[in-house]
Coordinates of C-alpha atoms in Angstrom, one line a residue:
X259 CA 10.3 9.0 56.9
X260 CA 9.2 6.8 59.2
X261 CA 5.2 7.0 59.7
X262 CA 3.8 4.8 63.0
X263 CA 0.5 2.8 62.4
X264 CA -1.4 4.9 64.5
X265 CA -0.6 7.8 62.3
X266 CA -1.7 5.7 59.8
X267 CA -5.2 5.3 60.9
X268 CA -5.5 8.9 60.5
X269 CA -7.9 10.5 58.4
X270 CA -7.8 13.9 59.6
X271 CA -4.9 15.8 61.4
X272 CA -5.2 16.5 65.5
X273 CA -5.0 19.7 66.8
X274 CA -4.0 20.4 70.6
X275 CA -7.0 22.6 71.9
X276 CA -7.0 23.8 75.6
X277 CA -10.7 25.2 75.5
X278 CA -14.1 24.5 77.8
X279 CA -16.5 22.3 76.6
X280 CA -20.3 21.6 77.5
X281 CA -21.4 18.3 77.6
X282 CA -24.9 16.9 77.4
X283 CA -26.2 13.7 77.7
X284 CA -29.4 11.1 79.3
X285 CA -30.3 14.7 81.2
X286 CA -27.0 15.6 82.6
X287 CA -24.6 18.5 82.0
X288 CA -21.2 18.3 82.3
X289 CA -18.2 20.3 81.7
X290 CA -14.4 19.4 80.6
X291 CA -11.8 20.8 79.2
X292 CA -11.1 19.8 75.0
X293 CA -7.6 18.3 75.1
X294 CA -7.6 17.8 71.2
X295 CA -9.9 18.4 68.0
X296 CA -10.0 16.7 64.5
X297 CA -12.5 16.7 61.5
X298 CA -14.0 13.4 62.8
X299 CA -14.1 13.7 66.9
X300 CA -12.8 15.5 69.8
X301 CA -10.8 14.6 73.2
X302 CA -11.9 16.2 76.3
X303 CA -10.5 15.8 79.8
X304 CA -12.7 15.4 82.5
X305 CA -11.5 15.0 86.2
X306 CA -14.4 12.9 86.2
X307 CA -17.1 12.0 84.4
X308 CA -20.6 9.8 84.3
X309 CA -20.3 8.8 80.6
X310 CA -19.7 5.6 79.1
X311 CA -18.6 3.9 75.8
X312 CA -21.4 4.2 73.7
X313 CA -23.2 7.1 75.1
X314 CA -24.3 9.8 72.6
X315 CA -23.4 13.2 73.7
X316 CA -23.8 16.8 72.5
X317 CA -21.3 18.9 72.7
X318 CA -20.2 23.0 72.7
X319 CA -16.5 24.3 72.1
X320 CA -16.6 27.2 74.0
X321 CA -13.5 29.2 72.5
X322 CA -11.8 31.4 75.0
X323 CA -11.5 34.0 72.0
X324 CA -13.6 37.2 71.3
X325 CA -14.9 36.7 67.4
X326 CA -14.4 33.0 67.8
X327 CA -17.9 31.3 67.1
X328 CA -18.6 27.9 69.5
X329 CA -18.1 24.5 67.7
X330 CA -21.6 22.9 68.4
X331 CA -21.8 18.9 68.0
X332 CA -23.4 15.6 68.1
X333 CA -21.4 12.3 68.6
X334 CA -20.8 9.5 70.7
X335 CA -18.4 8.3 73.3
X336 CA -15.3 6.2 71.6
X337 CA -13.1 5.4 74.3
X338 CA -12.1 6.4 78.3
X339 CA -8.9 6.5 78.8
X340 CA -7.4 6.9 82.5
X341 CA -4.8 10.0 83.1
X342 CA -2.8 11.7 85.5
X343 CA -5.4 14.5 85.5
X344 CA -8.5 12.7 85.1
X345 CA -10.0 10.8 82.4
X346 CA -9.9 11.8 78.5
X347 CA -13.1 10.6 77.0
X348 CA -12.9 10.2 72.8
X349 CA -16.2 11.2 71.0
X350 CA -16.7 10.4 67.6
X351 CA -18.9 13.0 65.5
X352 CA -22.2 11.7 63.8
X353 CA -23.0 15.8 63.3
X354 CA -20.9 19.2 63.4
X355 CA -22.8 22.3 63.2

């Protein structure tokens, strides 16, 4: 089996999430969509967005899903990455509650 570097850098496996997502930082609230999850950050689509690399954000997985509790974190911003649909910010977590 053939295994690519980046899957190599992997600690934790990805999973493809299409939930909302509430994102706070420096007095602003934002919203996006979560494009993927892991143990150690979170993707989130924005169409666009006031954050940079570096900024520390909190964040709330709002699950579509009646009996799903929210996902409620701290973290900060990891990489923007341009896209078709907007921009998919990468946030590292320093805190998952």
């Amino acid at each position: 089996m053939v295994v690519s570097a980046e899957m190599e850098k992997r600690s934790f496996i990805r999973m493809m999430v299409d939930s909302p997502v509430q994102v706070r930082f420096a007095n602003i609230e934002s919203y996006g969509r979560c494009h993927d999850l892991s143990a150690s950050g979170m993707g989130i689509m924005f169409k666009e967005t006031q954050l940079q690399l570096g900024d520390q954000v909190t964040l709330e997985l709002k699950p579509g899903r009646p009996g799903v509790l929210a996902l409620q974190a701290q973290g900060r911003v990891v990489h923007l990455q341009p896209d078709p649909e907007g921009i998919l910010v990468g946030v590292a977590f320093s805190k998952v509650d």
